[in-house]
CSV table of C-alpha atoms in Angstrom, one decimal:
chain,number,residue,atom,x,y,z
A,1,MET,CA,-1.3,-41.6,-49.9
A,2,ASP,CA,1.4,-39.7,-51.5
A,3,ILE,CA,4.8,-41.5,-49.1
A,4,ARG,CA,5.6,-37.3,-48.7
A,5,VAL,CA,2.1,-35.7,-48.2
A,6,LYS,CA,1.4,-38.6,-45.3
A,7,ALA,CA,5.0,-37.7,-44.1
A,8,ALA,CA,4.0,-33.9,-44.5
A,9,LEU,CA,1.3,-34.7,-42.5
A,10,ILE,CA,2.8,-36.1,-39.4
A,11,SER,CA,4.6,-33.3,-39.3
A,12,VAL,CA,1.5,-31.2,-39.1
A,13,LEU,CA,-0.3,-32.8,-36.0
A,14,THR,CA,3.1,-33.1,-34.7
A,15,ASN,CA,4.1,-29.5,-34.5
A,16,SER,CA,-0.1,-28.6,-33.3
A,17,SER,CA,0.5,-30.4,-30.2
A,18,LEU,CA,3.7,-28.5,-29.4
A,19,VAL,CA,3.0,-25.2,-30.0
A,20,VAL,CA,-0.2,-25.6,-27.8
A,21,LEU,CA,2.1,-27.1,-25.1
A,22,LYS,CA,5.1,-24.9,-25.5
A,23,LEU,CA,2.5,-21.9,-26.0
A,24,VAL,CA,0.5,-22.8,-22.4
A,25,VAL,CA,3.6,-22.9,-20.6
A,26,GLY,CA,5.7,-20.2,-21.5
A,27,LEU,CA,2.7,-18.4,-20.4
A,28,LEU,CA,2.0,-19.9,-17.3
A,29,MET,CA,6.4,-19.2,-16.4
A,30,GLY,CA,6.4,-16.1,-17.9
A,31,SER,CA,9.4,-17.1,-20.0
A,32,VAL,CA,10.6,-15.3,-23.1
A,33,SER,CA,12.8,-17.8,-23.9
A,34,VAL,CA,9.9,-20.9,-23.7
A,35,ILE,CA,7.3,-18.3,-25.6
A,36,SER,CA,9.6,-18.1,-28.1
A,37,GLU,CA,9.9,-21.5,-28.2
A,38,ALA,CA,6.3,-21.5,-29.0
A,39,ILE,CA,6.3,-19.0,-31.2
A,40,HIS,CA,9.3,-21.1,-32.8
A,41,SER,CA,6.9,-24.2,-33.2
A,42,GLY,CA,4.0,-22.0,-34.7
A,43,LEU,CA,6.0,-21.1,-37.3
A,44,ASP,CA,7.7,-24.4,-38.1
A,45,LEU,CA,3.4,-25.9,-38.2
A,46,VAL,CA,2.7,-22.9,-40.2
A,47,ALA,CA,5.6,-24.5,-42.3
A,48,ALA,CA,5.0,-27.7,-41.7
A,49,LEU,CA,1.4,-26.9,-43.6
A,50,ILE,CA,2.9,-24.9,-46.7
A,51,ALA,CA,4.9,-28.1,-47.4
A,52,TYR,CA,2.0,-30.1,-46.2
A,53,PHE,CA,-0.5,-28.6,-49.2
A,54,SER,CA,2.5,-27.7,-51.6
A,55,LEU,CA,3.4,-31.5,-52.1
A,56,LYS,CA,-0.1,-32.3,-53.2
A,57,LYS,CA,0.1,-29.5,-55.4
A,58,ALA,CA,4.4,-30.7,-56.1
A,59,ALA,CA,2.8,-34.6,-57.3
A,60,GLU,CA,-0.3,-33.4,-59.7
A,61,PRO,CA,0.6,-34.4,-63.5
A,62,ALA,CA,1.9,-32.1,-65.9
A,63,ASP,CA,-1.2,-29.7,-67.4
A,64,GLU,CA,-1.9,-27.3,-70.2
A,65,LEU,CA,-0.7,-24.5,-68.2
A,66,HIS,CA,1.9,-25.7,-66.3
A,67,GLN,CA,3.5,-28.2,-68.7
A,68,TYR,CA,6.7,-29.0,-67.2
A,69,GLY,CA,5.1,-30.2,-64.1
A,70,HIS,CA,4.7,-28.4,-60.9
A,71,GLY,CA,7.3,-28.6,-58.9
A,72,LYS,CA,9.0,-25.8,-58.7
A,73,ILE,CA,5.9,-25.6,-55.9
A,74,GLU,CA,8.4,-27.3,-53.6
A,75,ASN,CA,10.7,-24.7,-53.7
A,76,ILE,CA,9.2,-22.3,-53.3
A,77,SER,CA,7.2,-23.7,-50.3
A,78,GLY,CA,11.1,-23.4,-48.5
A,79,VAL,CA,11.6,-20.2,-49.7
A,80,ILE,CA,8.8,-18.9,-47.6
A,81,GLU,CA,9.5,-21.2,-45.0
A,82,ALA,CA,12.6,-19.6,-44.3
A,83,LEU,CA,11.2,-16.1,-44.6
A,84,LEU,CA,8.8,-17.3,-41.6
A,85,ILE,CA,11.6,-18.7,-39.2
A,86,LEU,CA,13.8,-15.3,-40.2
A,87,ALA,CA,10.7,-13.1,-39.0
A,88,ALA,CA,10.5,-15.5,-35.9
A,89,ALA,CA,13.9,-14.7,-35.5
A,90,PHE,CA,13.7,-10.9,-35.0
A,91,TRP,CA,10.8,-11.3,-32.8
A,92,ILE,CA,12.5,-13.2,-30.3
A,93,ILE,CA,15.5,-11.1,-30.2
A,94,LEU,CA,13.1,-8.0,-30.0
A,95,GLU,CA,11.3,-9.7,-27.0
A,96,ALA,CA,14.6,-10.8,-25.4
A,97,GLY,CA,15.4,-7.2,-25.3
A,98,LYS,CA,12.1,-6.2,-23.8
A,99,LYS,CA,13.2,-8.4,-21.1
A,100,LEU,CA,17.0,-8.1,-20.8
A,101,LEU,CA,16.0,-4.3,-20.4
A,102,TYR,CA,13.4,-3.8,-18.3
A,103,GLY,CA,13.9,-7.5,-16.6
A,104,GLY,CA,10.6,-9.8,-15.1
A,105,GLU,CA,10.4,-13.0,-13.0
A,106,VAL,CA,10.5,-16.9,-14.7
A,107,GLU,CA,8.2,-19.4,-12.7
A,108,SER,CA,7.9,-23.2,-12.6
A,109,ILE,CA,11.3,-23.6,-14.0
A,110,GLY,CA,10.6,-27.9,-13.3
A,111,LEU,CA,8.0,-27.6,-15.5
A,112,GLY,CA,9.7,-25.3,-18.4
A,113,ILE,CA,12.3,-28.1,-18.3
A,114,GLY,CA,10.3,-30.8,-18.4
A,115,ILE,CA,8.2,-29.7,-21.6
A,116,MET,CA,12.0,-28.6,-23.3
A,117,GLY,CA,13.1,-31.9,-23.3
A,118,PHE,CA,9.9,-33.8,-24.6
A,119,ALA,CA,9.4,-31.5,-27.1
A,120,SER,CA,13.1,-32.2,-28.3
A,121,LEU,CA,12.9,-35.9,-27.9
A,122,ILE,CA,9.7,-35.7,-30.2
A,123,ASN,CA,11.2,-33.7,-32.7
A,124,PHE,CA,14.3,-35.3,-32.1
A,125,PHE,CA,12.5,-38.4,-33.9
A,126,VAL,CA,9.9,-36.6,-36.4
A,127,SER,CA,12.6,-34.9,-38.6
A,128,ARG,CA,14.5,-37.8,-38.5
A,129,TYR,CA,11.3,-39.6,-40.3
A,130,LEU,CA,11.4,-36.2,-42.5
A,131,PHE,CA,15.1,-36.9,-43.4
A,132,HIS,CA,14.8,-40.0,-44.3
A,133,VAL,CA,11.2,-39.1,-46.4
A,134,ALA,CA,13.2,-36.2,-48.1
A,135,GLN,CA,16.9,-38.1,-48.7
A,136,LYS,CA,14.7,-40.8,-50.2
A,137,THR,CA,11.7,-39.1,-52.4
A,138,ASP,CA,14.4,-35.7,-53.1
A,139,SER,CA,11.9,-33.1,-52.1
A,140,ILE,CA,13.5,-29.6,-50.6
A,141,ALA,CA,10.1,-29.0,-48.8
A,142,LEU,CA,10.2,-32.1,-47.0
A,143,LYS,CA,14.1,-31.1,-46.5
A,144,ALA,CA,12.9,-27.7,-45.2
A,145,ASP,CA,10.4,-28.7,-42.7
A,146,ALA,CA,12.6,-31.6,-41.4
A,147,LEU,CA,15.2,-29.0,-41.1
A,148,HIS,CA,13.0,-26.3,-39.3
A,149,LEU,CA,12.9,-30.0,-36.5
A,150,SER,CA,16.1,-30.1,-36.7
A,151,THR,CA,16.7,-26.3,-35.5
A,152,ASP,CA,14.0,-27.0,-33.4
A,153,VAL,CA,15.2,-30.0,-31.1
A,154,LEU,CA,19.1,-27.3,-30.9
A,155,THR,CA,16.8,-24.5,-29.4
A,156,SER,CA,14.6,-26.4,-27.1
A,157,LEU,CA,17.4,-28.2,-25.3
A,158,GLY,CA,19.4,-24.9,-25.6
A,159,VAL,CA,16.2,-23.7,-23.4
A,160,MET,CA,16.2,-26.3,-21.3
A,161,ALA,CA,20.2,-25.9,-20.7
A,162,GLY,CA,19.0,-22.2,-19.7
A,163,LEU,CA,16.7,-23.3,-17.3
A,164,ILE,CA,18.9,-25.1,-15.6
A,165,LEU,CA,20.8,-22.9,-15.3
A,166,ILE,CA,18.8,-20.4,-13.5
A,167,LYS,CA,17.6,-22.5,-11.7
A,168,ILE,CA,20.9,-23.4,-9.9
A,169,THR,CA,22.3,-19.5,-9.9
A,170,ARG,CA,18.7,-17.6,-9.8
A,171,LEU,CA,19.9,-15.5,-12.2
A,172,GLN,CA,16.9,-14.5,-14.6
A,173,VAL,CA,19.1,-12.6,-16.9
A,174,LEU,CA,20.0,-15.6,-18.6
A,175,ASP,CA,16.4,-16.6,-19.8
A,176,PRO,CA,16.3,-13.6,-22.9
A,177,ILE,CA,20.4,-14.5,-23.3
A,178,PHE,CA,19.5,-17.9,-23.9
A,179,ALA,CA,16.3,-16.8,-26.5
A,180,ILE,CA,18.8,-14.6,-28.2
A,181,LEU,CA,21.2,-17.6,-28.6
A,182,VAL,CA,17.5,-19.6,-29.8
A,183,ALA,CA,16.9,-16.3,-32.6
A,184,LEU,CA,20.8,-16.8,-34.4
A,185,LEU,CA,20.2,-20.0,-34.6
A,186,ILE,CA,17.0,-20.2,-36.3
A,187,ILE,CA,18.9,-17.1,-38.5
A,188,LYS,CA,21.4,-19.3,-39.6
A,189,ALA,CA,19.1,-21.9,-40.3
A,190,SER,CA,16.7,-19.8,-42.3
A,191,TYR,CA,19.6,-18.4,-44.3
A,192,ASP,CA,20.6,-22.0,-45.0
A,193,LEU,CA,17.0,-22.9,-46.3
A,194,THR,CA,16.7,-19.9,-48.5
A,195,LYS,CA,20.1,-20.6,-50.0
A,196,GLU,CA,18.8,-23.9,-51.1
A,197,ALA,CA,15.7,-23.4,-52.1
A,198,PHE,CA,15.6,-20.5,-54.2
A,199,SER,CA,19.0,-21.6,-56.6
A,200,PRO,CA,16.6,-24.2,-57.9
A,201,LEU,CA,14.2,-20.8,-58.8
A,202,LEU,CA,17.0,-19.4,-61.5
A,203,ASP,CA,17.6,-22.6,-63.1
A,204,THR,CA,21.0,-23.3,-61.4
A,205,ARG,CA,22.8,-26.4,-63.0
A,206,LEU,CA,22.8,-29.7,-61.2
A,207,PRO,CA,25.6,-30.0,-59.1
A,208,LEU,CA,29.1,-31.2,-60.4
A,209,ALA,CA,28.5,-34.5,-58.9
A,210,GLU,CA,25.2,-35.2,-60.8
A,211,GLU,CA,26.1,-33.8,-64.3
A,212,LYS,CA,29.0,-36.9,-64.0
A,213,GLU,CA,26.7,-39.4,-63.5
A,214,ILE,CA,25.5,-38.4,-66.3
A,215,ILE,CA,28.4,-37.8,-68.3
A,216,LYS,CA,30.0,-41.4,-67.1
A,217,ILE,CA,25.9,-42.8,-68.8
A,218,ILE,CA,26.4,-40.9,-72.1
A,219,SER,CA,29.4,-42.1,-72.6
A,220,ARG,CA,28.7,-45.6,-72.6
A,221,TYR,CA,27.3,-45.5,-75.5
A,222,GLN,CA,30.2,-44.0,-77.2
A,223,SER,CA,30.5,-46.4,-79.8
A,224,GLY,CA,27.1,-45.5,-81.2
A,225,PHE,CA,27.6,-41.2,-81.9
A,226,VAL,CA,29.8,-39.1,-83.0
A,227,GLU,CA,30.0,-36.5,-80.0
A,228,TYR,CA,27.8,-34.7,-77.9
A,229,HIS,CA,27.8,-30.9,-76.5
A,230,LYS,CA,25.2,-28.6,-75.2
A,231,LEU,CA,24.3,-30.2,-71.9
A,232,ARG,CA,22.6,-28.9,-69.9
A,233,SER,CA,20.2,-28.9,-66.5
A,234,ARG,CA,18.1,-27.9,-63.7
A,235,LYS,CA,16.1,-28.9,-61.6
A,236,SER,CA,12.5,-28.4,-60.4
A,237,GLY,CA,11.7,-29.1,-56.8
A,238,SER,CA,12.4,-33.0,-56.6
A,239,GLU,CA,12.8,-33.8,-60.4
A,240,ARG,CA,15.7,-33.0,-62.3
A,241,HIS,CA,15.3,-32.0,-66.5
A,242,ILE,CA,18.5,-32.8,-68.6
A,243,ASP,CA,18.8,-31.5,-72.2
A,244,LEU,CA,21.7,-32.2,-74.6
A,245,HIS,CA,22.1,-32.6,-78.1
A,246,LEU,CA,23.8,-35.4,-79.8
A,247,VAL,CA,25.8,-36.0,-83.4
A,248,VAL,CA,25.6,-39.6,-84.6
A,249,PRO,CA,27.6,-41.1,-88.1
A,250,TYR,CA,24.6,-39.4,-91.1
A,251,THR,CA,24.2,-42.7,-92.2
A,252,MET,CA,23.2,-43.9,-89.2
A,253,PRO,CA,19.9,-45.4,-89.8
A,254,ILE,CA,16.9,-43.4,-87.9
A,255,ASN,CA,15.8,-46.8,-86.4
A,256,LYS,CA,19.4,-47.4,-84.5
A,257,VAL,CA,19.7,-43.5,-83.4
A,258,HIS,CA,15.8,-43.1,-82.0
A,259,THR,CA,16.4,-46.6,-80.4
A,260,MET,CA,20.0,-45.5,-78.8
A,261,CYS,CA,19.0,-42.1,-77.3
A,262,ASP,CA,15.9,-44.3,-76.2
A,263,GLN,CA,18.3,-46.6,-74.2
A,264,ILE,CA,20.1,-43.3,-73.0
A,265,GLU,CA,17.8,-41.5,-71.4
A,266,LYS,CA,16.2,-44.0,-69.6
A,267,GLU,CA,19.2,-45.4,-68.6
A,268,ILE,CA,19.6,-41.7,-67.3
A,269,GLU,CA,16.1,-41.3,-65.8
A,270,ASN,CA,16.6,-45.2,-63.6
A,271,HIS,CA,19.8,-43.2,-62.4
A,272,PHE,CA,17.7,-40.6,-60.3
A,273,SER,CA,14.3,-40.8,-58.5
A,274,ALA,CA,12.5,-38.2,-61.0
A,275,CYS,CA,14.4,-36.9,-64.4
A,276,GLN,CA,13.1,-36.1,-67.5
A,277,VAL,CA,15.7,-36.1,-70.5
A,278,LEU,CA,15.8,-34.8,-73.8
A,279,ILE,CA,18.0,-35.8,-76.5
A,280,HIS,CA,17.9,-33.7,-79.8
A,281,ALA,CA,19.7,-35.8,-82.2
A,282,GLU,CA,21.9,-34.2,-85.4
A,283,PRO,CA,24.4,-36.1,-88.2
A,284,CYS,CA,27.5,-35.3,-88.5
A,285,ASN,CA,29.2,-33.6,-91.1
A,286,SER,CA,29.1,-35.9,-94.6
A,287,GLU,CA,32.3,-35.2,-95.2
A,288,CYS,CA,34.6,-37.7,-92.5
A,289,ASN,CA,37.5,-36.2,-93.7
A,290,ASN,CA,37.4,-33.4,-92.5
A,291,CYS,CA,35.7,-34.2,-88.9
A,292,SER,CA,37.4,-33.1,-86.4
A,293,SER,CA,35.5,-34.7,-83.7
A,294,GLN,CA,38.7,-36.7,-81.2
A,295,LEU,CA,35.9,-39.4,-80.3
A,296,ASN,CA,35.5,-43.0,-82.8
A,297,CYS,CA,32.6,-42.6,-85.5
A,298,PRO,CA,31.2,-46.2,-86.9
A,299,GLU,CA,31.2,-44.4,-90.0
A,300,ARG,CA,34.5,-42.8,-90.6
A,301,THR,CA,37.2,-44.4,-91.7
A,302,GLU,CA,41.5,-43.1,-92.2
C-alpha cells in the first residue's frame, strides 16, 4: 500500500473513533463546546475520507484522458476539506449563540475534561505522523488532513480549558464562549488551507526558492549551451511540471544536445520528489558575430 494512502487510512480510523466518543459525551453533558468538537472531528473524518480516496486516485498513472496524471485531485480535495470545516465553524457559532441567548447547564464536567485530553493526545500523535508523511511525499491532501488534526488538538485543549474554568467558577456562559473561540480557530485554518490548495489549480508558478534551485542546476551545464529562456513551472498535487527552451550552438551534434538535455532533466527530477521536466532545444543564430548572448558559447570566436 502507498505510504500516503496508509497514512490517510490511519487518519480515517482514529477520526471515526473520536467522533463517536466526543458526540456521545457531549450529548450526555449537554455541552455545546464538546458537541462542537464532535462536529469538528466529524468534518475531520469527512476530510480524511476525501484525502484517502483522492490519494488513491492521484497515485494512478497517467492515462489517455488524463495525460498529465491525476495529481490535481489532491488540490481539489484540499479545497473541499477547507469549505467543509468553514461550514462547521459557522454552525458552531450559530449553536453557541443560541446557548448564549437561552442558557443551558453543562453536566459531568470531569468526564468532558478527560475526553478532551484524551482526544488531544491521540490527534497530536496522528497529526505529527501525517505531517511527516506529507513532508516526505509532498502531498497537499495529507498536509490538509494533518492541519485539520492539528487544529483539533488546539480546539480540544481550548474546550478542556473552558470546562476546567466552568468547574472552578461555575460560570456556564464560558461553554458557548469557548465554542465560539474554537470556531474562530477553525475559520483561520480553513482560510490557510483554501489558499494553499486552490493556488495550484490556477497553475501558479513554483516558489521562488524552488525556481532558484532549478536555475542553479541548469547553470551547471552552462558550458554546453548559449542561453535558456521561457522557463515555466507549475504544480499538480505533489508533482512539479517544468519546461524551458535551451539555445545550443547550431553546430552541436543532435546526440550531444539530447544527452545534455537528458542530464539536466534527470538532475532536476532527482532533486525534487516528483517532477516532470521538458526541454525544448533550439539552435542559436549561426551568425556568431551578431550574437548578443552574454554567456560563453563553445562555438563563438571573438
